[in-house]
Short mmCIF file of N, CA and C in Angstrom, two decimals:
data_model
loop_
_atom_site.label_atom_id
_atom_site.label_comp_id
_atom_site.label_asym_id
_atom_site.label_seq_id
_atom_site.Cartn_x
_atom_site.Cartn_y
_atom_site.Cartn_z
N MET E 1 102.04 -18.30 114.92
CA MET E 1 102.66 -17.35 115.83
C MET E 1 101.59 -16.78 116.75
N ALA E 2 101.86 -16.76 118.03
CA ALA E 2 100.88 -16.35 119.03
C ALA E 2 100.91 -14.86 119.35
N ILE E 3 101.90 -14.14 118.84
CA ILE E 3 102.05 -12.72 119.19
C ILE E 3 101.93 -11.85 117.94
N THR E 4 101.11 -10.81 118.05
CA THR E 4 101.02 -9.78 117.01
C THR E 4 101.44 -8.46 117.66
N LEU E 5 102.40 -7.78 117.05
CA LEU E 5 102.91 -6.52 117.58
C LEU E 5 102.35 -5.37 116.77
N VAL E 6 101.84 -4.34 117.47
CA VAL E 6 101.22 -3.20 116.78
C VAL E 6 101.59 -1.88 117.45
N ASN E 7 101.48 -0.81 116.66
CA ASN E 7 101.58 0.56 117.15
C ASN E 7 100.22 1.21 116.88
N PRO E 8 99.34 1.25 117.87
CA PRO E 8 98.02 1.84 117.64
C PRO E 8 98.11 3.33 117.29
N SER E 9 97.19 3.75 116.48
CA SER E 9 97.09 5.17 116.13
C SER E 9 96.95 5.99 117.40
N GLY E 10 97.64 7.11 117.46
CA GLY E 10 97.57 7.98 118.63
C GLY E 10 98.71 7.78 119.60
N LEU E 11 99.54 6.73 119.38
CA LEU E 11 100.73 6.51 120.20
C LEU E 11 101.95 6.69 119.30
N PRO E 12 103.06 7.14 119.86
CA PRO E 12 104.24 7.35 119.03
C PRO E 12 104.80 6.02 118.52
N GLU E 13 105.32 6.05 117.29
CA GLU E 13 105.99 4.89 116.73
C GLU E 13 107.46 4.95 117.12
N ILE E 14 107.91 3.94 117.83
CA ILE E 14 109.29 3.84 118.29
C ILE E 14 109.98 2.78 117.44
N ASP E 15 111.14 3.08 116.89
CA ASP E 15 111.82 2.15 115.99
C ASP E 15 112.14 0.80 116.63
N VAL E 16 112.55 0.79 117.88
CA VAL E 16 113.09 -0.43 118.48
C VAL E 16 112.07 -1.30 119.19
N TYR E 17 110.83 -0.84 119.31
CA TYR E 17 109.80 -1.69 119.90
C TYR E 17 108.43 -1.24 119.46
N ARG E 18 107.44 -2.09 119.66
CA ARG E 18 106.04 -1.76 119.38
C ARG E 18 105.36 -1.45 120.71
N GLN E 19 104.31 -0.67 120.65
CA GLN E 19 103.62 -0.23 121.85
C GLN E 19 102.76 -1.32 122.48
N VAL E 20 102.25 -2.25 121.66
CA VAL E 20 101.28 -3.24 122.14
C VAL E 20 101.61 -4.61 121.55
N SER E 21 101.43 -5.64 122.36
CA SER E 21 101.48 -7.00 121.84
C SER E 21 100.14 -7.67 122.13
N ILE E 22 99.65 -8.41 121.15
CA ILE E 22 98.39 -9.14 121.29
C ILE E 22 98.75 -10.62 121.29
N ALA E 23 98.43 -11.31 122.37
CA ALA E 23 98.77 -12.72 122.52
C ALA E 23 97.53 -13.59 122.32
N THR E 24 97.66 -14.62 121.49
CA THR E 24 96.54 -15.50 121.24
C THR E 24 96.86 -16.96 121.50
N GLY E 25 98.03 -17.26 122.03
CA GLY E 25 98.45 -18.63 122.26
C GLY E 25 97.84 -19.23 123.51
N SER E 26 98.31 -20.42 123.84
CA SER E 26 97.73 -21.13 124.97
C SER E 26 98.70 -21.39 126.11
N LYS E 27 100.00 -21.11 125.91
CA LYS E 27 100.99 -21.33 126.96
C LYS E 27 101.69 -20.01 127.28
N LEU E 28 101.61 -19.59 128.52
CA LEU E 28 102.29 -18.38 128.97
C LEU E 28 103.64 -18.79 129.57
N VAL E 29 104.70 -18.19 129.07
CA VAL E 29 106.06 -18.52 129.49
C VAL E 29 106.69 -17.30 130.14
N HIS E 30 107.14 -17.43 131.37
CA HIS E 30 107.86 -16.36 132.06
C HIS E 30 109.31 -16.79 132.20
N ILE E 31 110.21 -15.95 131.71
CA ILE E 31 111.63 -16.25 131.77
C ILE E 31 112.27 -15.38 132.84
N ALA E 32 112.98 -16.03 133.74
CA ALA E 32 113.68 -15.31 134.80
C ALA E 32 114.58 -14.24 134.21
N GLY E 33 114.82 -13.19 134.96
CA GLY E 33 115.73 -12.15 134.51
C GLY E 33 117.06 -12.77 134.10
N GLN E 34 117.48 -12.48 132.87
CA GLN E 34 118.73 -13.03 132.36
C GLN E 34 119.83 -11.99 132.48
N VAL E 35 120.96 -12.43 133.01
CA VAL E 35 122.14 -11.58 133.12
C VAL E 35 123.19 -12.10 132.14
N ALA E 36 124.35 -11.48 132.12
CA ALA E 36 125.37 -11.81 131.13
C ALA E 36 126.23 -13.00 131.55
N TRP E 37 125.58 -14.10 131.87
CA TRP E 37 126.28 -15.34 132.17
C TRP E 37 126.31 -16.21 130.93
N ASP E 38 127.42 -16.90 130.72
CA ASP E 38 127.45 -17.92 129.69
C ASP E 38 126.89 -19.21 130.30
N ALA E 39 126.92 -20.31 129.56
CA ALA E 39 126.34 -21.57 130.02
C ALA E 39 127.01 -22.11 131.28
N ASP E 40 128.24 -21.66 131.55
CA ASP E 40 128.96 -22.12 132.73
C ASP E 40 128.82 -21.17 133.92
N GLY E 41 128.02 -20.11 133.77
CA GLY E 41 127.84 -19.16 134.86
C GLY E 41 128.95 -18.13 134.97
N VAL E 42 129.73 -17.97 133.90
CA VAL E 42 130.81 -17.00 133.87
C VAL E 42 130.27 -15.72 133.23
N THR E 43 130.53 -14.57 133.85
CA THR E 43 130.06 -13.29 133.31
C THR E 43 130.78 -12.96 132.01
N VAL E 44 129.99 -12.61 131.00
CA VAL E 44 130.49 -12.21 129.69
C VAL E 44 130.52 -10.68 129.64
N GLY E 45 131.57 -10.10 129.11
CA GLY E 45 131.62 -8.66 128.87
C GLY E 45 131.67 -7.81 130.12
N GLU E 46 132.47 -8.20 131.09
CA GLU E 46 132.56 -7.41 132.31
C GLU E 46 132.96 -5.97 131.97
N GLY E 47 132.15 -5.00 132.42
CA GLY E 47 132.39 -3.59 132.16
C GLY E 47 131.90 -3.11 130.80
N ASP E 48 131.30 -3.99 130.00
CA ASP E 48 130.88 -3.67 128.62
C ASP E 48 129.37 -3.85 128.50
N LEU E 49 128.62 -2.75 128.58
CA LEU E 49 127.16 -2.82 128.56
C LEU E 49 126.64 -3.48 127.29
N ALA E 50 127.17 -3.13 126.12
CA ALA E 50 126.68 -3.71 124.86
C ALA E 50 126.87 -5.23 124.85
N ALA E 51 128.03 -5.70 125.29
CA ALA E 51 128.29 -7.14 125.32
C ALA E 51 127.35 -7.84 126.29
N GLN E 52 127.07 -7.20 127.42
CA GLN E 52 126.18 -7.82 128.40
C GLN E 52 124.74 -7.85 127.90
N VAL E 53 124.29 -6.79 127.23
CA VAL E 53 122.94 -6.79 126.65
C VAL E 53 122.83 -7.91 125.62
N GLU E 54 123.85 -8.01 124.78
CA GLU E 54 123.87 -9.08 123.77
C GLU E 54 123.73 -10.44 124.43
N GLN E 55 124.50 -10.70 125.48
CA GLN E 55 124.45 -12.01 126.15
C GLN E 55 123.08 -12.25 126.79
N CYS E 56 122.49 -11.21 127.36
CA CYS E 56 121.16 -11.37 127.95
C CYS E 56 120.15 -11.80 126.90
N TYR E 57 120.17 -11.13 125.74
CA TYR E 57 119.25 -11.48 124.66
C TYR E 57 119.52 -12.90 124.16
N LEU E 58 120.80 -13.27 124.02
CA LEU E 58 121.12 -14.63 123.60
C LEU E 58 120.61 -15.65 124.61
N ASN E 59 120.74 -15.34 125.90
CA ASN E 59 120.23 -16.24 126.93
C ASN E 59 118.71 -16.38 126.85
N ILE E 60 118.02 -15.28 126.59
CA ILE E 60 116.57 -15.36 126.42
C ILE E 60 116.24 -16.23 125.21
N GLY E 61 116.98 -16.05 124.12
CA GLY E 61 116.78 -16.90 122.94
C GLY E 61 116.98 -18.37 123.26
N THR E 62 118.00 -18.67 124.06
CA THR E 62 118.25 -20.06 124.47
C THR E 62 117.11 -20.59 125.33
N ALA E 63 116.65 -19.78 126.27
CA ALA E 63 115.54 -20.20 127.13
C ALA E 63 114.28 -20.47 126.31
N LEU E 64 114.01 -19.58 125.36
CA LEU E 64 112.82 -19.75 124.51
C LEU E 64 112.94 -21.00 123.65
N ALA E 65 114.10 -21.21 123.06
CA ALA E 65 114.30 -22.41 122.24
C ALA E 65 114.11 -23.67 123.06
N GLY E 66 114.51 -23.61 124.33
CA GLY E 66 114.39 -24.76 125.22
C GLY E 66 112.96 -25.17 125.51
N VAL E 67 112.02 -24.26 125.28
CA VAL E 67 110.60 -24.59 125.50
C VAL E 67 109.81 -24.54 124.19
N GLY E 68 110.54 -24.56 123.07
CA GLY E 68 109.88 -24.60 121.77
C GLY E 68 109.46 -23.25 121.22
N GLY E 69 110.08 -22.17 121.70
CA GLY E 69 109.70 -20.83 121.25
C GLY E 69 110.86 -20.08 120.63
N SER E 70 110.59 -18.82 120.31
CA SER E 70 111.60 -17.92 119.76
C SER E 70 111.22 -16.49 120.14
N PHE E 71 112.03 -15.54 119.72
CA PHE E 71 111.71 -14.14 120.02
C PHE E 71 110.40 -13.70 119.38
N ASP E 72 109.94 -14.41 118.36
CA ASP E 72 108.64 -14.10 117.76
C ASP E 72 107.49 -14.31 118.74
N ASP E 73 107.74 -15.07 119.80
CA ASP E 73 106.72 -15.38 120.80
C ASP E 73 106.74 -14.46 122.02
N VAL E 74 107.69 -13.52 122.06
CA VAL E 74 107.83 -12.64 123.23
C VAL E 74 106.75 -11.57 123.21
N ALA E 75 106.02 -11.49 124.33
CA ALA E 75 104.96 -10.50 124.48
C ALA E 75 105.44 -9.25 125.19
N LYS E 76 106.49 -9.36 126.03
CA LYS E 76 106.93 -8.22 126.83
C LYS E 76 108.32 -8.46 127.36
N LEU E 77 109.15 -7.42 127.35
CA LEU E 77 110.48 -7.44 127.95
C LEU E 77 110.57 -6.36 129.02
N ASN E 78 111.29 -6.65 130.09
CA ASN E 78 111.64 -5.66 131.10
C ASN E 78 113.16 -5.63 131.19
N VAL E 79 113.75 -4.46 130.98
CA VAL E 79 115.20 -4.29 130.97
C VAL E 79 115.59 -3.44 132.18
N HIS E 80 116.50 -3.97 132.98
CA HIS E 80 116.99 -3.26 134.17
C HIS E 80 118.47 -2.96 133.96
N VAL E 81 118.84 -1.68 133.95
CA VAL E 81 120.22 -1.27 133.70
C VAL E 81 120.75 -0.53 134.92
N VAL E 82 121.91 -0.95 135.39
CA VAL E 82 122.55 -0.31 136.53
C VAL E 82 122.97 1.11 136.15
N ASP E 83 122.62 2.06 137.03
CA ASP E 83 123.00 3.47 136.86
C ASP E 83 122.65 4.00 135.48
N TRP E 84 121.43 3.73 135.03
CA TRP E 84 120.98 4.15 133.70
C TRP E 84 121.03 5.66 133.53
N THR E 85 121.56 6.08 132.39
CA THR E 85 121.46 7.46 131.91
C THR E 85 121.21 7.37 130.40
N PRO E 86 120.53 8.35 129.83
CA PRO E 86 120.20 8.29 128.39
C PRO E 86 121.41 8.16 127.47
N ASP E 87 122.59 8.60 127.90
CA ASP E 87 123.77 8.46 127.04
C ASP E 87 124.20 7.01 126.86
N LYS E 88 123.61 6.08 127.62
CA LYS E 88 123.91 4.65 127.47
C LYS E 88 123.06 3.99 126.38
N MET E 89 122.07 4.73 125.84
CA MET E 89 121.18 4.15 124.84
C MET E 89 121.91 3.55 123.64
N PRO E 90 122.93 4.22 123.06
CA PRO E 90 123.62 3.59 121.92
C PRO E 90 124.24 2.23 122.26
N LEU E 91 124.76 2.08 123.47
CA LEU E 91 125.33 0.79 123.89
C LEU E 91 124.23 -0.26 124.01
N LEU E 92 123.11 0.12 124.59
CA LEU E 92 121.98 -0.79 124.72
C LEU E 92 121.52 -1.25 123.34
N LEU E 93 121.34 -0.30 122.43
CA LEU E 93 120.86 -0.62 121.08
C LEU E 93 121.89 -1.46 120.31
N ASP E 94 123.18 -1.19 120.51
CA ASP E 94 124.21 -1.97 119.87
C ASP E 94 124.15 -3.43 120.33
N GLY E 95 123.99 -3.64 121.62
CA GLY E 95 123.90 -5.01 122.15
C GLY E 95 122.68 -5.74 121.59
N ILE E 96 121.56 -5.04 121.51
CA ILE E 96 120.35 -5.65 120.95
C ILE E 96 120.58 -6.01 119.48
N ALA E 97 121.17 -5.09 118.72
CA ALA E 97 121.41 -5.34 117.29
C ALA E 97 122.34 -6.53 117.08
N ARG E 98 123.38 -6.63 117.89
CA ARG E 98 124.31 -7.75 117.75
C ARG E 98 123.63 -9.08 118.05
N ALA E 99 122.81 -9.10 119.10
CA ALA E 99 122.08 -10.33 119.43
C ALA E 99 121.06 -10.66 118.34
N ALA E 100 120.36 -9.65 117.85
CA ALA E 100 119.35 -9.86 116.81
C ALA E 100 119.99 -10.48 115.57
N ALA E 101 121.18 -10.00 115.20
CA ALA E 101 121.87 -10.55 114.04
C ALA E 101 122.22 -12.01 114.26
N LYS E 102 122.71 -12.34 115.45
CA LYS E 102 123.06 -13.73 115.75
C LYS E 102 121.83 -14.63 115.81
N LEU E 103 120.72 -14.10 116.33
CA LEU E 103 119.49 -14.88 116.46
C LEU E 103 118.66 -14.90 115.18
N GLY E 104 118.97 -13.99 114.26
CA GLY E 104 118.21 -13.91 113.01
C GLY E 104 116.80 -13.39 113.21
N VAL E 105 116.64 -12.44 114.15
CA VAL E 105 115.32 -11.89 114.46
C VAL E 105 115.40 -10.37 114.56
N THR E 106 114.24 -9.75 114.61
CA THR E 106 114.14 -8.34 114.93
C THR E 106 113.26 -8.25 116.17
N PRO E 107 113.87 -8.24 117.36
CA PRO E 107 113.08 -8.26 118.60
C PRO E 107 112.47 -6.89 118.89
N THR E 108 111.15 -6.77 118.69
CA THR E 108 110.48 -5.48 118.90
C THR E 108 109.24 -5.57 119.78
N PRO E 109 109.19 -6.48 120.75
CA PRO E 109 108.01 -6.49 121.62
C PRO E 109 108.01 -5.25 122.52
N PRO E 110 106.87 -4.96 123.13
CA PRO E 110 106.86 -3.87 124.11
C PRO E 110 107.95 -4.09 125.15
N VAL E 111 108.57 -3.00 125.57
CA VAL E 111 109.67 -3.10 126.51
C VAL E 111 109.59 -1.97 127.53
N THR E 112 109.94 -2.30 128.76
CA THR E 112 110.07 -1.29 129.80
C THR E 112 111.54 -1.24 130.19
N LEU E 113 112.11 -0.04 130.19
CA LEU E 113 113.51 0.17 130.55
C LEU E 113 113.56 0.87 131.89
N LEU E 114 114.23 0.23 132.84
CA LEU E 114 114.32 0.77 134.20
C LEU E 114 115.77 0.92 134.62
N GLY E 115 116.10 2.04 135.23
CA GLY E 115 117.40 2.22 135.85
C GLY E 115 117.34 1.68 137.27
N VAL E 116 118.37 0.95 137.66
CA VAL E 116 118.42 0.38 139.00
C VAL E 116 119.77 0.72 139.65
N ALA E 117 119.82 0.66 140.96
CA ALA E 117 121.05 0.97 141.67
C ALA E 117 122.08 -0.15 141.54
N ALA E 118 121.61 -1.40 141.57
CA ALA E 118 122.52 -2.55 141.52
C ALA E 118 121.73 -3.79 141.13
N LEU E 119 122.48 -4.82 140.72
CA LEU E 119 121.88 -6.13 140.43
C LEU E 119 122.50 -7.16 141.37
N ASP E 120 122.42 -8.42 141.02
CA ASP E 120 122.83 -9.49 141.92
C ASP E 120 124.31 -9.46 142.31
N VAL E 121 125.17 -9.13 141.35
CA VAL E 121 126.60 -9.01 141.63
C VAL E 121 127.13 -7.75 140.94
N PRO E 122 128.19 -7.17 141.45
CA PRO E 122 128.66 -5.88 140.91
C PRO E 122 129.03 -5.90 139.42
N GLU E 123 129.48 -7.05 138.90
CA GLU E 123 129.90 -7.07 137.50
C GLU E 123 128.73 -7.11 136.51
N HIS E 124 127.52 -7.36 136.97
CA HIS E 124 126.37 -7.36 136.07
C HIS E 124 125.81 -5.95 135.91
N LEU E 125 125.74 -5.51 134.65
CA LEU E 125 125.28 -4.17 134.33
C LEU E 125 123.84 -4.13 133.86
N VAL E 126 123.29 -5.29 133.47
CA VAL E 126 121.94 -5.35 132.91
C VAL E 126 121.30 -6.69 133.22
N GLU E 127 120.00 -6.67 133.40
CA GLU E 127 119.21 -7.90 133.57
C GLU E 127 117.94 -7.72 132.76
N ILE E 128 117.58 -8.73 131.99
CA ILE E 128 116.41 -8.64 131.12
C ILE E 128 115.50 -9.83 131.37
N GLU E 129 114.23 -9.54 131.64
CA GLU E 129 113.25 -10.61 131.82
C GLU E 129 112.25 -10.57 130.68
N ALA E 130 111.66 -11.72 130.38
CA ALA E 130 110.76 -11.82 129.24
C ALA E 130 109.53 -12.63 129.60
N ALA E 131 108.43 -12.27 128.94
CA ALA E 131 107.20 -13.06 128.99
C ALA E 131 106.85 -13.40 127.55
N ALA E 132 106.52 -14.65 127.31
CA ALA E 132 106.21 -15.10 125.95
C ALA E 132 104.92 -15.91 125.98
N VAL E 133 104.32 -16.04 124.82
CA VAL E 133 103.11 -16.85 124.66
C VAL E 133 103.33 -17.79 123.49
N LEU E 134 103.12 -19.07 123.73
CA LEU E 134 103.29 -20.09 122.70
C LEU E 134 101.94 -20.68 122.33
N ASP E 135 101.85 -21.12 121.08
CA ASP E 135 100.64 -21.81 120.63
C ASP E 135 100.53 -23.17 121.27
#
């Protein structure tokens, strides 16, 4: 495994992610921002943030598997949520938990959460991009 996730002393421990990832692999993988499209390009979970987060994570899992990786190889995630407010956190966490259960992982790499005004099309509520390192 090319990624080690840590919470250095002096930084807060956050349950859903680690503060730092240490990458030691030889292949850097950048995954385009994933939205809630299924394999046919149809939006999944229109109007449902948790369902869309779940689909984004599943798409990242599919992209990683396609290049010989998994969520264990993710060094960093960037999450963009339309009209973000803190009251949406339970929906975000629910979507992550549902995807984690389906993928059989606990995705805890460092993550940046950004509120945005809009994404590519009005029905998309979230877009998630990932960077991974493979051996």
